[in-house]
Short mmCIF file of C-alpha atoms in Angstrom, two decimals:
data_model
loop_
_atom_site.label_atom_id
_atom_site.label_comp_id
_atom_site.label_asym_id
_atom_site.label_seq_id
_atom_site.Cartn_x
_atom_site.Cartn_y
_atom_site.Cartn_z
CA MET A 1 103.20 116.96 119.20
CA PRO A 2 104.08 114.51 116.53
CA TYR A 3 102.33 113.92 113.53
CA ASN A 4 100.86 110.54 113.99
CA LEU A 5 99.48 107.98 111.54
CA ASN A 6 97.03 104.98 112.67
CA LEU A 7 96.17 101.61 111.20
CA GLY A 8 92.64 102.50 109.72
CA ALA A 9 89.87 99.83 110.58
CA ASN A 10 88.37 100.04 107.15
CA ALA A 11 90.58 99.99 103.86
CA MET A 12 87.65 101.08 101.90
CA ALA A 13 87.25 104.35 104.19
CA ILE A 14 90.90 105.28 104.70
CA ALA A 15 90.46 108.54 107.02
CA GLU A 16 93.02 111.36 107.57
CA GLN A 17 96.13 110.04 108.91
CA GLU A 18 95.24 106.59 108.78
CA TYR A 19 96.74 103.94 106.66
CA ALA A 20 95.62 100.71 105.34
CA THR A 21 96.41 97.81 103.03
CA ALA A 22 94.20 95.63 100.82
CA GLY A 23 93.25 94.31 97.36
CA THR A 24 91.31 97.58 96.76
CA ILE A 25 91.45 100.57 98.68
CA GLN A 26 89.25 104.04 99.05
CA PHE A 27 89.92 107.17 101.16
CA THR A 28 87.74 109.28 102.64
CA ALA A 29 87.17 112.65 101.04
CA PHE A 30 90.16 114.79 100.26
CA THR A 31 89.85 118.55 100.50
CA SER A 32 93.74 119.81 101.10
CA CYS A 33 94.44 116.07 101.40
CA ILE A 34 97.05 113.78 99.75
CA GLY A 35 97.14 110.21 99.49
CA ILE A 36 100.39 107.95 99.03
CA ILE A 37 99.25 104.61 97.22
CA SER A 38 101.62 101.94 96.74
CA ARG A 39 101.43 98.41 95.36
CA SER A 40 103.34 95.43 96.47
CA GLY A 41 102.31 92.28 94.46
CA THR A 42 98.60 92.17 94.71
CA GLN A 43 98.36 94.20 97.63
CA ILE A 44 97.64 98.01 97.62
CA THR A 45 98.58 100.25 100.72
CA GLY A 46 97.30 103.80 100.89
CA ILE A 47 97.98 106.43 103.52
CA HIS A 48 95.73 109.56 103.87
CA LEU A 49 98.04 112.88 104.80
CA VAL A 50 97.00 116.01 105.73
CA ILE A 51 98.87 119.43 106.06
CA LYS A 52 97.77 119.95 109.70
CA SER A 53 96.53 117.43 112.01
CA ALA A 54 93.79 118.03 114.51
CA ASP A 55 96.08 119.53 117.13
CA ASP A 56 97.81 121.53 114.82
CA THR A 57 100.87 119.68 113.87
CA LEU A 58 102.20 120.38 110.62
CA PHE A 59 103.40 117.47 108.04
CA ASN A 60 107.06 117.26 108.90
CA ASP A 61 110.15 115.46 108.21
CA ALA A 62 109.71 113.15 111.51
CA VAL A 63 106.69 111.19 109.76
CA ILE A 64 108.57 110.03 106.57
CA PRO A 65 110.46 107.22 108.18
CA VAL A 66 106.99 106.08 109.51
CA ILE A 67 105.41 106.57 105.97
CA THR A 68 108.50 104.58 104.37
CA GLY A 69 108.34 101.89 107.12
CA ILE A 70 104.54 101.55 106.33
CA LEU A 71 105.28 101.22 102.58
CA GLY A 72 107.92 98.60 102.87
CA ASN A 73 109.19 97.33 99.48
CA TYR A 74 106.79 98.25 96.71
CA ASP A 75 106.88 97.44 92.89
CA GLN A 76 104.81 101.10 92.20
CA VAL A 77 103.91 104.15 93.89
CA TRP A 78 101.64 107.23 93.57
CA VAL A 79 101.05 110.54 95.24
CA ILE A 80 97.61 111.86 94.48
CA GLY A 81 95.59 114.67 95.53
CA ARG A 82 95.93 118.44 96.31
CA THR A 83 99.70 118.20 95.54
CA GLY A 84 99.80 121.66 94.57
CA LEU A 85 98.51 122.92 98.02
CA TRP A 86 101.42 120.97 99.46
CA GLU A 87 104.08 122.40 97.10
CA ASN A 88 102.86 126.15 98.39
CA PRO A 89 105.42 127.50 100.59
CA GLN A 90 102.42 129.58 102.07
CA ASN A 91 100.91 126.18 103.59
CA GLY A 92 104.31 125.57 105.52
CA VAL A 93 104.73 121.69 104.54
CA ASN A 94 106.60 122.61 101.15
CA VAL A 95 109.88 121.46 102.35
CA ALA A 96 108.66 118.09 104.10
CA TYR A 97 106.62 117.44 100.95
CA ASP A 98 109.64 117.69 98.75
CA HIS A 99 111.63 115.12 101.38
CA LEU A 100 108.81 112.79 101.23
CA ILE A 101 109.06 112.69 97.26
CA ALA A 102 112.78 112.20 97.48
CA ALA A 103 112.24 109.54 99.77
CA LEU A 104 110.15 107.50 97.27
CA THR A 105 111.24 105.34 94.66
CA ASN A 106 109.92 106.46 91.03
CA PRO A 107 106.92 107.96 92.43
CA ALA A 108 104.01 109.03 89.92
CA ILE A 109 102.50 112.57 91.04
CA TYR A 110 98.92 113.11 89.86
CA PRO A 111 97.54 116.27 91.09
CA LEU A 112 93.78 115.91 91.74
CA ALA A 113 90.94 118.32 92.79
CA ASP A 114 88.82 117.55 95.92
CA GLY A 115 87.04 114.22 95.72
CA THR A 116 87.13 110.77 97.06
CA TYR A 117 89.66 108.56 95.64
CA GLY A 118 90.96 104.67 95.72
CA ALA A 119 92.89 102.38 93.84
CA ARG A 120 92.41 98.80 92.60
CA LEU A 121 94.61 96.74 90.08
CA ASP A 122 94.06 96.77 86.57
CA ALA A 123 93.91 93.19 84.48
CA GLN A 124 97.71 93.46 84.20
CA GLY A 125 98.38 93.80 87.77
CA ASN A 126 98.78 97.68 87.99
CA LEU A 127 97.58 100.34 90.11
CA GLU A 128 94.43 101.87 88.75
CA LEU A 129 92.96 105.23 90.21
CA THR A 130 89.24 104.91 91.34
CA PHE A 131 86.88 107.75 92.26
#
């Protein structure tokens, strides 16, 4: 089965395998998840990624073009969340994770613990993490 990403209905509650774009975004809780956050002008896109989908499909290279297509052209991009789990070969996604990082332009990577995170723009128009 493919690893699917779906447009989320609520940019303030981006669930697993969803994405949304708005002036401010918020993910649902991360446990083993990571989030991709990009800024394009005054709009922020968030993509909530899981290691393994509900049908047991692991994150893989096939979804990377989908991610870069969703992000389009951006001014700033972050990878946040449980990055250490994604880098661990025992979880089976480390190679695809490395390919994802390579496909992003100058990503800032922020390893974070379990939690609920989001982003908004600061006074200078740059991404600011919210908790």
